[in-house]
PDB file of C-alpha atoms in Angstrom:
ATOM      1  CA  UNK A  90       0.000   0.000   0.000  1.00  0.00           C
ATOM      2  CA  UNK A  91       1.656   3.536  -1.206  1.00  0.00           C
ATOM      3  CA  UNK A  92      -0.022   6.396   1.308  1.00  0.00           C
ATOM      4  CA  UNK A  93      -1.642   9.257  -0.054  1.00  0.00           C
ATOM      5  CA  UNK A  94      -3.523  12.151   1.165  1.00  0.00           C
ATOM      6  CA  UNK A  95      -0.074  13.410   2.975  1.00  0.00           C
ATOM      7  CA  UNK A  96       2.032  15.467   0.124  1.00  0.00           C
ATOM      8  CA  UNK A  97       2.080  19.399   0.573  1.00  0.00           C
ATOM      9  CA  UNK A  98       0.479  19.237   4.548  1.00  0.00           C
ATOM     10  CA  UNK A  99       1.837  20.871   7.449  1.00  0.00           C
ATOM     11  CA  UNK A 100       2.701  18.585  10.614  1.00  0.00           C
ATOM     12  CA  UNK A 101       3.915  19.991  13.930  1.00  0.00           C
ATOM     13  CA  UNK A 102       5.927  17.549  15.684  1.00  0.00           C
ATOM     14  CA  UNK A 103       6.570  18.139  19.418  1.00  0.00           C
ATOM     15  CA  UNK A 104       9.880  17.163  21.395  1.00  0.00           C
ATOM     16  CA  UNK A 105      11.700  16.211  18.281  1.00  0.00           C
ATOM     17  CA  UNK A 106      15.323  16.596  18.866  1.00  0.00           C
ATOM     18  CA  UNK A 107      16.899  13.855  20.264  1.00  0.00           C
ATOM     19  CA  UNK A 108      18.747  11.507  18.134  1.00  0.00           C
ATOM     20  CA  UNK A 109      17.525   8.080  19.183  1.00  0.00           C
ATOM     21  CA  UNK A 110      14.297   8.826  20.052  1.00  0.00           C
ATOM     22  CA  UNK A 111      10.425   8.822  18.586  1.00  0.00           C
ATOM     23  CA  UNK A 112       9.571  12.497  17.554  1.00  0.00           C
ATOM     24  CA  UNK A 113      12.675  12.421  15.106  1.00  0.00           C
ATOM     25  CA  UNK A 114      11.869   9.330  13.197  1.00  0.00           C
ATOM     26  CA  UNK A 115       8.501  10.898  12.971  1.00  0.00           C
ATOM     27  CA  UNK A 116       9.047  13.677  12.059  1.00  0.00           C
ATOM     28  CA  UNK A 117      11.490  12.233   9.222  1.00  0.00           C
ATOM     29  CA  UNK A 118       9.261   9.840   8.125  1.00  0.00           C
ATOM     30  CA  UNK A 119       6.377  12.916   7.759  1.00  0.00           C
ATOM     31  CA  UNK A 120       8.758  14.452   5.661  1.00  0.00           C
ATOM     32  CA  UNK A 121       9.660  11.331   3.384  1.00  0.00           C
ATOM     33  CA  UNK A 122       5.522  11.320   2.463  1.00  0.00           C
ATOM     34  CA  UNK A 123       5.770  14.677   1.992  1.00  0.00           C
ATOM     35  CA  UNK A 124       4.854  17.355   4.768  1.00  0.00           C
ATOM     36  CA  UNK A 125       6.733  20.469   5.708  1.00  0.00           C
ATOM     37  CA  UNK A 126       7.518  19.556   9.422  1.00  0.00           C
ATOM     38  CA  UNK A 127       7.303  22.078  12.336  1.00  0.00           C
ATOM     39  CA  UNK A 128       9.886  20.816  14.579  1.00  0.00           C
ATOM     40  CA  UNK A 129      10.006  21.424  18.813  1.00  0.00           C
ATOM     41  CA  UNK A 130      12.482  21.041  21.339  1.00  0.00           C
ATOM     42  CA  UNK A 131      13.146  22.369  24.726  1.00  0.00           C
ATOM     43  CA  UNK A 132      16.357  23.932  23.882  1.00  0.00           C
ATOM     44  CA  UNK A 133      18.579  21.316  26.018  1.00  0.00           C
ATOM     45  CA  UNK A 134      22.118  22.413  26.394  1.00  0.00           C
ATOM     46  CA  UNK A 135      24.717  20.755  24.691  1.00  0.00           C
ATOM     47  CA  UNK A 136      26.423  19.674  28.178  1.00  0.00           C
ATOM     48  CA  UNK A 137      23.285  17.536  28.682  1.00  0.00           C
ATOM     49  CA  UNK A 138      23.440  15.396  25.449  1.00  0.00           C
ATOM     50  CA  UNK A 139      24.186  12.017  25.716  1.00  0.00           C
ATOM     51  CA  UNK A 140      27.672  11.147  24.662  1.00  0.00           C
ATOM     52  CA  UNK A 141      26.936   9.463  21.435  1.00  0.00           C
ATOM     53  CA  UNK A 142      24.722  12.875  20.727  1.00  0.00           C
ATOM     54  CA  UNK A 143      28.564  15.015  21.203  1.00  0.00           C
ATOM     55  CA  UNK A 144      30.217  12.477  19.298  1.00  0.00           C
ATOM     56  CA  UNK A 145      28.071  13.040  16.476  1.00  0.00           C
ATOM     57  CA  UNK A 146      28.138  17.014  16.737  1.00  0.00           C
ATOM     58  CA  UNK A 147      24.296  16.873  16.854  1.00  0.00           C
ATOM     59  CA  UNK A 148      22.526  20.043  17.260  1.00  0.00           C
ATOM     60  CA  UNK A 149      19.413  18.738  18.755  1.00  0.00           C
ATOM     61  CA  UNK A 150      16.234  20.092  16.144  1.00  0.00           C
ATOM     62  CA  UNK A 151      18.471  21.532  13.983  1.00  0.00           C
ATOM     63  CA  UNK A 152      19.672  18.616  13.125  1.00  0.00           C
ATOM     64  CA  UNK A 153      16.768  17.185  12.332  1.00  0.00           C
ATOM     65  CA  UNK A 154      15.626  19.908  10.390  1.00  0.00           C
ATOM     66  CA  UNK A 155      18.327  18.934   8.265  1.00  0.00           C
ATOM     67  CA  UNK A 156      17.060  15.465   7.655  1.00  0.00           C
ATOM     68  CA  UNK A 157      13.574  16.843   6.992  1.00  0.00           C
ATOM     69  CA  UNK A 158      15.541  19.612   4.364  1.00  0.00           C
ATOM     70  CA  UNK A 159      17.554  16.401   2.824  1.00  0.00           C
ATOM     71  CA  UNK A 160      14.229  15.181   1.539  1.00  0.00           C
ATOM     72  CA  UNK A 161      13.392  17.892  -0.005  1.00  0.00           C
ATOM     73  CA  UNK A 162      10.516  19.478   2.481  1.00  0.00           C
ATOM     74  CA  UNK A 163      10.621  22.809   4.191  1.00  0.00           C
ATOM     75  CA  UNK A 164      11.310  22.899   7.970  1.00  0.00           C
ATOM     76  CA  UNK A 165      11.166  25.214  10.985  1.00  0.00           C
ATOM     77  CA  UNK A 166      12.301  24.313  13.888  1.00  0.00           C
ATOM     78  CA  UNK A 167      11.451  26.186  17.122  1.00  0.00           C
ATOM     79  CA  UNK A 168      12.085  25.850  20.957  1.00  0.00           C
ATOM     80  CA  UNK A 169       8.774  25.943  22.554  1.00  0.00           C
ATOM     81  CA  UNK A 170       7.356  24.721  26.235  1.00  0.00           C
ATOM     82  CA  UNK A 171       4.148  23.021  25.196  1.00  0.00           C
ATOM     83  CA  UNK A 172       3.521  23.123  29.111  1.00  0.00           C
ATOM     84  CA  UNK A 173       3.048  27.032  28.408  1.00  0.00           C
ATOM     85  CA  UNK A 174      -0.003  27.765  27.389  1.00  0.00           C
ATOM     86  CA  UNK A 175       1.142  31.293  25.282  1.00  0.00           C
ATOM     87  CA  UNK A 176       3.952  29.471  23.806  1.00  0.00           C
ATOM     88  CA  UNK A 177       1.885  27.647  22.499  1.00  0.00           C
ATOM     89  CA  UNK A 178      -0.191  29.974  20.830  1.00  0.00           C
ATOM     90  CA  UNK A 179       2.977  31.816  19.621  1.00  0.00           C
ATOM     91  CA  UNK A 180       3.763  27.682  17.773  1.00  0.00           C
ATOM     92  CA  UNK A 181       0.714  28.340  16.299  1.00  0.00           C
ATOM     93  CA  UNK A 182       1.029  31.770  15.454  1.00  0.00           C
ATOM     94  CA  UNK A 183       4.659  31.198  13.747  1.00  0.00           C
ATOM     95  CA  UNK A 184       3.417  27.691  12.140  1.00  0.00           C
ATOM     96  CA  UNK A 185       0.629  29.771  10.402  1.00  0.00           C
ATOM     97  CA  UNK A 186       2.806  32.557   9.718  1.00  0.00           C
ATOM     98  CA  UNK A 187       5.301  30.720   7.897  1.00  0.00           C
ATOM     99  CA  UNK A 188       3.230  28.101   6.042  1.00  0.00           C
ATOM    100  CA  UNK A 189       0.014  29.167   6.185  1.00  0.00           C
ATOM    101  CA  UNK A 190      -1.947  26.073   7.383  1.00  0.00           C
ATOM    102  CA  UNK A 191      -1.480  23.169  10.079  1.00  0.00           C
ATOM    103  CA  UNK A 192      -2.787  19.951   8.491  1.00  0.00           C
ATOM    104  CA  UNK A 193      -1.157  17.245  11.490  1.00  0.00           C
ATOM    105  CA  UNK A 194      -0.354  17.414  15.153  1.00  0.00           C
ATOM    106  CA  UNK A 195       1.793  15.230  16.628  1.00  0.00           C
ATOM    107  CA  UNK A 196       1.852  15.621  20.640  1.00  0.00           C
ATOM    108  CA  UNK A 197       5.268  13.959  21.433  1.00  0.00           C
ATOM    109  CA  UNK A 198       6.718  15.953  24.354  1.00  0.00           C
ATOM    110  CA  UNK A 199       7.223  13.514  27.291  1.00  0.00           C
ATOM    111  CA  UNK A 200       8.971  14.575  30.798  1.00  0.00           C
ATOM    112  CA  UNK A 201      11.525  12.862  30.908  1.00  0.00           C
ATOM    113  CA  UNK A 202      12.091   9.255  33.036  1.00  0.00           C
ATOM    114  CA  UNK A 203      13.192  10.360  36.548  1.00  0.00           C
ATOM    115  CA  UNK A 204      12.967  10.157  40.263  1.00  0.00           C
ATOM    116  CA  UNK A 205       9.070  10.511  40.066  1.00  0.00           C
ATOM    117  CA  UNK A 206       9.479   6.403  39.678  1.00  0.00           C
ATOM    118  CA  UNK A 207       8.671   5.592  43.376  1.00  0.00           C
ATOM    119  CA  UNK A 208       5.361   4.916  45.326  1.00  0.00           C
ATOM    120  CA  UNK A 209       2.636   7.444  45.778  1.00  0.00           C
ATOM    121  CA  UNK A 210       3.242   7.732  49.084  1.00  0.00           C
ATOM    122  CA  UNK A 211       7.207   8.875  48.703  1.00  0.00           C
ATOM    123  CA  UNK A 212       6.232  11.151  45.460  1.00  0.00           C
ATOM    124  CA  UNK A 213       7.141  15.032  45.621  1.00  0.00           C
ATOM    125  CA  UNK A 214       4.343  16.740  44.609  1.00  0.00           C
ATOM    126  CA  UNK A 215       6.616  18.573  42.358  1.00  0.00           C
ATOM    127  CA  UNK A 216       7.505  16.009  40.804  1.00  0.00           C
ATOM    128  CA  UNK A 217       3.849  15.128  39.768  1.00  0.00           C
ATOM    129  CA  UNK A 218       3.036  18.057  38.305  1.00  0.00           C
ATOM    130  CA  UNK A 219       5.969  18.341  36.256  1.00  0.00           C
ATOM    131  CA  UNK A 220       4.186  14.684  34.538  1.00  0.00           C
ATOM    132  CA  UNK A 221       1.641  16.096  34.304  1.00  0.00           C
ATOM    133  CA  UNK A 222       2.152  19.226  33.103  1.00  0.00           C
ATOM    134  CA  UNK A 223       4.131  18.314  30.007  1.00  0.00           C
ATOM    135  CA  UNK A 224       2.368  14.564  29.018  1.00  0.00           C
ATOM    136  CA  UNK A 225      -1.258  15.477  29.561  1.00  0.00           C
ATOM    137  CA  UNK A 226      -1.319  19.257  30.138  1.00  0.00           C
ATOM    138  CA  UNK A 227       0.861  19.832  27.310  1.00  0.00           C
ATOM    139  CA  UNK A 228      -1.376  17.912  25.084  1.00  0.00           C
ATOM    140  CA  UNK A 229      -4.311  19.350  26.061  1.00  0.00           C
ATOM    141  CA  UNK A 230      -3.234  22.709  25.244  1.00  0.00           C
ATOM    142  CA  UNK A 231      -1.838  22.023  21.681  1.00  0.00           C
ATOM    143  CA  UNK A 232      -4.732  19.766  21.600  1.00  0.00           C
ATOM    144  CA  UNK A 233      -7.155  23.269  22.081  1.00  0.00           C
ATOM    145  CA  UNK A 234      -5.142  25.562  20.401  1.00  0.00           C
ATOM    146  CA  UNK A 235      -4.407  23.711  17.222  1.00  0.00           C
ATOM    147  CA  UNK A 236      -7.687  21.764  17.236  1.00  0.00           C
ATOM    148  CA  UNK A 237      -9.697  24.894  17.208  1.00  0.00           C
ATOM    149  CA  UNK A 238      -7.449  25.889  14.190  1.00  0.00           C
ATOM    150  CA  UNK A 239      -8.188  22.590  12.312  1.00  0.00           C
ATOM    151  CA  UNK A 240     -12.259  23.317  12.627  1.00  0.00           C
ATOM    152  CA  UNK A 241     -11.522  27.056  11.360  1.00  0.00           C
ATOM    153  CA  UNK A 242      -9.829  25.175   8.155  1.00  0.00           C
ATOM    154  CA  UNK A 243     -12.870  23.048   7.592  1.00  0.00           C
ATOM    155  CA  UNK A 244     -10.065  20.896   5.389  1.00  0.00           C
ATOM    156  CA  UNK A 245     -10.089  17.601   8.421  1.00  0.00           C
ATOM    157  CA  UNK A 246      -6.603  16.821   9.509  1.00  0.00           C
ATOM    158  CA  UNK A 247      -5.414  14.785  12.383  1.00  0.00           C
ATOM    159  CA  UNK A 248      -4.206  14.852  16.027  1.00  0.00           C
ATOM    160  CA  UNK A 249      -1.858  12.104  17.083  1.00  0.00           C
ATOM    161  CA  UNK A 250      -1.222  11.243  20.632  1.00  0.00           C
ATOM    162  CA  UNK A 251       1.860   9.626  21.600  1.00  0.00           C
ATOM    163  CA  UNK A 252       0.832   7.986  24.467  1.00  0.00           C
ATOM    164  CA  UNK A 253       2.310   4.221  26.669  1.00  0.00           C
ATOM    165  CA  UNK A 254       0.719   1.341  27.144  1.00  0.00           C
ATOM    166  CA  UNK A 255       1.692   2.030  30.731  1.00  0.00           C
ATOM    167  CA  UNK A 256      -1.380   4.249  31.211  1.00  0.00           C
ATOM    168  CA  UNK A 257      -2.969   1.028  30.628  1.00  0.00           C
ATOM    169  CA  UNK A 258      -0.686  -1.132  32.668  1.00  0.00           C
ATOM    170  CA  UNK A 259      -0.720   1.136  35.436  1.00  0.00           C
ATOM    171  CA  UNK A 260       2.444  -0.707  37.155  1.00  0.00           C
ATOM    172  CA  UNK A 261       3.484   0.306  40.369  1.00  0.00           C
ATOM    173  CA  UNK A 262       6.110   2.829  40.803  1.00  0.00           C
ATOM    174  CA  UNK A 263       4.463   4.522  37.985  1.00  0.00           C
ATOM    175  CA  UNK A 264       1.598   6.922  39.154  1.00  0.00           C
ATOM    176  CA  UNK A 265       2.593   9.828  37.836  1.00  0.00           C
ATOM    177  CA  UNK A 266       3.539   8.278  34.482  1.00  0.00           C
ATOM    178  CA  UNK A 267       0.729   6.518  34.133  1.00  0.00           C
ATOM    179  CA  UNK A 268      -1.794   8.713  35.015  1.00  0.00           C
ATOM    180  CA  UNK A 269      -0.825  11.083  32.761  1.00  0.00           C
ATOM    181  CA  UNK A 270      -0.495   8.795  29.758  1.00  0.00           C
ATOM    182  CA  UNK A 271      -4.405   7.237  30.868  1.00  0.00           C
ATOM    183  CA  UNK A 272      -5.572  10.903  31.275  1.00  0.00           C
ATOM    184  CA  UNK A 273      -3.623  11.069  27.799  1.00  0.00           C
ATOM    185  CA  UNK A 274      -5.791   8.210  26.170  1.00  0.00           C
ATOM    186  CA  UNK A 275      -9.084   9.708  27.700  1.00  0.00           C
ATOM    187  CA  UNK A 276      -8.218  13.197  26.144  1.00  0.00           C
ATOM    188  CA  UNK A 277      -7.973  11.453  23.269  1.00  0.00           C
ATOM    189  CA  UNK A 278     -11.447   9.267  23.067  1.00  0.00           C
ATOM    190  CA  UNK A 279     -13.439  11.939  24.206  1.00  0.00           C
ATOM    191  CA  UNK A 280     -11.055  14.833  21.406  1.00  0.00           C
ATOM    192  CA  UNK A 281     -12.548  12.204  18.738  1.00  0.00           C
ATOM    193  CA  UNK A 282     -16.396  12.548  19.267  1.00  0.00           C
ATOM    194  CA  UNK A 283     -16.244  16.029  19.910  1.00  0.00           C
ATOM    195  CA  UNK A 284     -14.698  17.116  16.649  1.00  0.00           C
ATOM    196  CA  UNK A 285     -14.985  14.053  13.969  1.00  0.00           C
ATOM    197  CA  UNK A 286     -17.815  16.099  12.623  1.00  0.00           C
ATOM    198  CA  UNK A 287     -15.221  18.752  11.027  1.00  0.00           C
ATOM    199  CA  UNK A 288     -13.626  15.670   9.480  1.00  0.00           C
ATOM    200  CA  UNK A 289     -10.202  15.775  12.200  1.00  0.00           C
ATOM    201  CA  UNK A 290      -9.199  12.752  13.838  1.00  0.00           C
ATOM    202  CA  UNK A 291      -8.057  11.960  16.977  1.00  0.00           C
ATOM    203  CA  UNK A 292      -6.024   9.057  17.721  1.00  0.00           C
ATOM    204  CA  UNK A 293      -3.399   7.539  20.219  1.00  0.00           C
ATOM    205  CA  UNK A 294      -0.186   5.541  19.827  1.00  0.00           C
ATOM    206  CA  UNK A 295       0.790   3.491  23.000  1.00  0.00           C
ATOM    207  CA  UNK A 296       4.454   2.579  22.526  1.00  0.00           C
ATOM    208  CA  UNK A 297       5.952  -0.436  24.354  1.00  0.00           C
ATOM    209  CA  UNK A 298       9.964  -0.513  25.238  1.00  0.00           C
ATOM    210  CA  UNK A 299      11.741   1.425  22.646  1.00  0.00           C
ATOM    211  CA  UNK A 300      14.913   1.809  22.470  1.00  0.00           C
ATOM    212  CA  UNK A 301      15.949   5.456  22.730  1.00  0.00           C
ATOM    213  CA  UNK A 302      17.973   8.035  24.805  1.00  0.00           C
ATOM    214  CA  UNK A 303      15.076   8.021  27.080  1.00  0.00           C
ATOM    215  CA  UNK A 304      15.639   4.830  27.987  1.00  0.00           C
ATOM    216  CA  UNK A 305      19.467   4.719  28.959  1.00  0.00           C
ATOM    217  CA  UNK A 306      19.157   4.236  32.687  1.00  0.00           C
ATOM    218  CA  UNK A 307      18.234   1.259  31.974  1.00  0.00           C
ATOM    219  CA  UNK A 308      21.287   0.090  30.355  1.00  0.00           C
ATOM    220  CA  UNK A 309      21.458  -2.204  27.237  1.00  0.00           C
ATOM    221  CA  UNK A 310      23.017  -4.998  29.496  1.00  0.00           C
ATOM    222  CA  UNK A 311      21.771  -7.929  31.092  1.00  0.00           C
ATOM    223  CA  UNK A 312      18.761  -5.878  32.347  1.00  0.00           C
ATOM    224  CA  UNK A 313      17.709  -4.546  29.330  1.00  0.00           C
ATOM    225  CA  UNK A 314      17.923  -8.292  28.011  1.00  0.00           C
ATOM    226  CA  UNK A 315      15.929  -9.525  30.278  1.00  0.00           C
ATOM    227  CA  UNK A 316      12.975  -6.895  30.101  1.00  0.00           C
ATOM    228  CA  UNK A 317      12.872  -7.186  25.985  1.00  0.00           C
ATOM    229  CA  UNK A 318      13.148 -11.400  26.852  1.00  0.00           C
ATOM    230  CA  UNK A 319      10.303 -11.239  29.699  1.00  0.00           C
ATOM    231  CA  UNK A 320       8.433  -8.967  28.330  1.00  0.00           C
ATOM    232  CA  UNK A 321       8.125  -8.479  24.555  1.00  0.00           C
ATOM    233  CA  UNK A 322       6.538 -12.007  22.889  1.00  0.00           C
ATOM    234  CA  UNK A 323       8.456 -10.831  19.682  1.00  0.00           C
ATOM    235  CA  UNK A 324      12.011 -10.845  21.039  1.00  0.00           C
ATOM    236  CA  UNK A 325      12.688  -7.165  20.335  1.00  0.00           C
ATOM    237  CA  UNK A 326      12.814  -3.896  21.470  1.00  0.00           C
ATOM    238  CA  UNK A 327      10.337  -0.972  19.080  1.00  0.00           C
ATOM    239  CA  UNK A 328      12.550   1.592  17.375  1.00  0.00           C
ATOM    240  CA  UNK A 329      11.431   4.914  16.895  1.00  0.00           C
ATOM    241  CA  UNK A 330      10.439   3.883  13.320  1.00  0.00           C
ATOM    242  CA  UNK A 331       8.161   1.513  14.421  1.00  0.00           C
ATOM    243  CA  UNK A 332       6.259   4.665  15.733  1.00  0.00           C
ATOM    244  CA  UNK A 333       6.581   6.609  13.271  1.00  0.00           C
ATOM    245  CA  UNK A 334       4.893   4.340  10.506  1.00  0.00           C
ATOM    246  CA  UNK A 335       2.051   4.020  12.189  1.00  0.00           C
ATOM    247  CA  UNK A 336       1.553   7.759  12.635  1.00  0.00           C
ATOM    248  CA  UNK A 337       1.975   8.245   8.828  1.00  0.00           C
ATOM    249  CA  UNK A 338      -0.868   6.183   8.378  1.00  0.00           C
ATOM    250  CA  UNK A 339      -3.250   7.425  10.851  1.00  0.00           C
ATOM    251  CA  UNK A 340      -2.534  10.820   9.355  1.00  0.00           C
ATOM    252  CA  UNK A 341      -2.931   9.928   5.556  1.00  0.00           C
ATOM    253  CA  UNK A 342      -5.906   9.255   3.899  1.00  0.00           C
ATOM    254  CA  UNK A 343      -5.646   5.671   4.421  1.00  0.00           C
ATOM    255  CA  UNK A 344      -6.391   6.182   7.853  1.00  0.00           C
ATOM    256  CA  UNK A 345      -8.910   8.605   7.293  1.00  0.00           C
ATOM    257  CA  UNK A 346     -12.102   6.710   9.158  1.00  0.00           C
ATOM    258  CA  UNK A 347      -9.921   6.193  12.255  1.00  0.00           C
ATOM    259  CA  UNK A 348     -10.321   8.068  15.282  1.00  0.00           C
ATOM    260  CA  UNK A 349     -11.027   7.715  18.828  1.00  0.00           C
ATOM    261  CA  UNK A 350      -8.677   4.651  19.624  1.00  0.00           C
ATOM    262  CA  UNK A 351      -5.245   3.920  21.299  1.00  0.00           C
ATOM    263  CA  UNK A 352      -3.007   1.676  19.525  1.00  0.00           C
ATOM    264  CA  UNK A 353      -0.903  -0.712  21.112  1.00  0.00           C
ATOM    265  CA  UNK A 354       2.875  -0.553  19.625  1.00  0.00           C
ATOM    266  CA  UNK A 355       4.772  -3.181  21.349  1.00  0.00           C
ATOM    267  CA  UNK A 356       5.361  -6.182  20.569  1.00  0.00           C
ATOM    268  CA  UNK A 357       2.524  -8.051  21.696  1.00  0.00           C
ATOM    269  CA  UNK A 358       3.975  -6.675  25.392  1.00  0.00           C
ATOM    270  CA  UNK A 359       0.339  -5.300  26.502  1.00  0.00           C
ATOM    271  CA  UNK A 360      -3.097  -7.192  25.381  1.00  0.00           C
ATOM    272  CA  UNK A 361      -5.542  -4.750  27.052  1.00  0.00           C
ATOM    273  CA  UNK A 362      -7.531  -2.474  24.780  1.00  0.00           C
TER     274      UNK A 362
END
């Protein structure tokens, strides 16, 4: 199956500047069908990037605005706090002024993994609502802004959650994490009905264990090994392409009479729906 429906559209692309990750194979494989790609990152410093990130000179969304440039789309990238509710109306603003439309959203900004991994009862508060602020707050506002954008249009277009299957897990340890990513999924069901009627979907994408930057405390050692062996009935940990494929097709026209659900992407790891 060749995709259509995707050539000459606009897709913003949240937290899309780390090398091994899932915003940047998204936002590369956007390009490759043919959008112009908005691209956002939180500005990191360079002192923070993993080692194999120096070794490689990469320059975080620029970077990736050069991949997105090497197949032959136009791309702006932009630091912007999706937790901010004005900067993301200035996203919007900028998007609009340079392209003139917003066709795809693609809410990928996660907080990242940290010491908010302990019981409820030994959680900083803090710590919570920095979760939540970025994972569900965060999509809620470009989920507002942008949506009410996509009505104004009246051309459809599509909203893509990237979500876990940990806010359908819900492990222990994980509170924070996992409420935000089920609050994420309920955003997302109840974003579908609202506004199918203007012809814009809403869908999520529930990754399992892939293997990016975000995941380096864990290792790629005997650990590791043993999660992907315990856990994953296909043997393997996702790559960020496995992601992004599946958001190219719930934004083309393929996947235009989807909306509403939360895909699993994992390896057969999580069986609830």
């Amino acid at each position: 199956m060749q995709l259509s429906g995707l050539d000459g559209k606009v897709a913003v692309v949240t937290g899309a500047g780390r090398m091994r990750s899932i915003g940047r194979p998204i936002a590369v494989e956007l390009a490759r069908q043919g959008c112009d790609i908005v691209l956002t990152g939180t500005g990191r410093a360079p002192e923070h990037y993993p080692d194999d990130e120096k070794a490689a000179g990469w320059r975080d969304i620029d970077s990736v605005a050069d991949e997105v440039r090497a197949e032959g789309r136009r791309a702006l990238p932009l630091v912007s706090d999706v937790a901010d509710y004005e900067a993301v109306e200035d996203l919007l603003d900028t998007t609009l002024s340079e392209f003139g439309r917003v066709d795809f959203v693609i809410n990928n900004a996660g907080a990242a993994r940290g010491s908010d991994r302990v019981p409820v009862v030994d959680l900083d508060p803090e710590l919570w609502r920095v979760v939540l602020d970025v994972n569900l707050n965060g999509a809620f506002y470009m989920s507002q802004v942008f949506g009410r954008k996509l009505i104004e249009q009246a051309q459809g277009g599509a909203i893509i959650n990237i979500s876990s299957i940990a806010g359908k897990m819900l492990g222990p340890n994980t509170a924070a994490y996992a409420s935000s990513k089920a609050g994420l999924q309920a955003l997302t069901a109840s974003m579908a009905q609202e506004i199918g009627q203007h012809g814009v979907r809403v869908n999520a994408i529930c990754p399992g264990i892939i293997d990016t930057s975000r995941m380096d405390d864990m290792g790629r050692g005997e650990f590791w090994q043993r999660a992907i062996d315990t856990r994953i009935p296909m043997g393997r940990a996702g790559e960020g392409e496995d992601i992004a494929y599946i958001t190219a097709f719930l934004c083309s026209q393929q996947g235009e009479w989807i909306t509403g659900q939360s895909y699993n992407v994992d390896g057969g790891t999580c069986v609830q729906h």
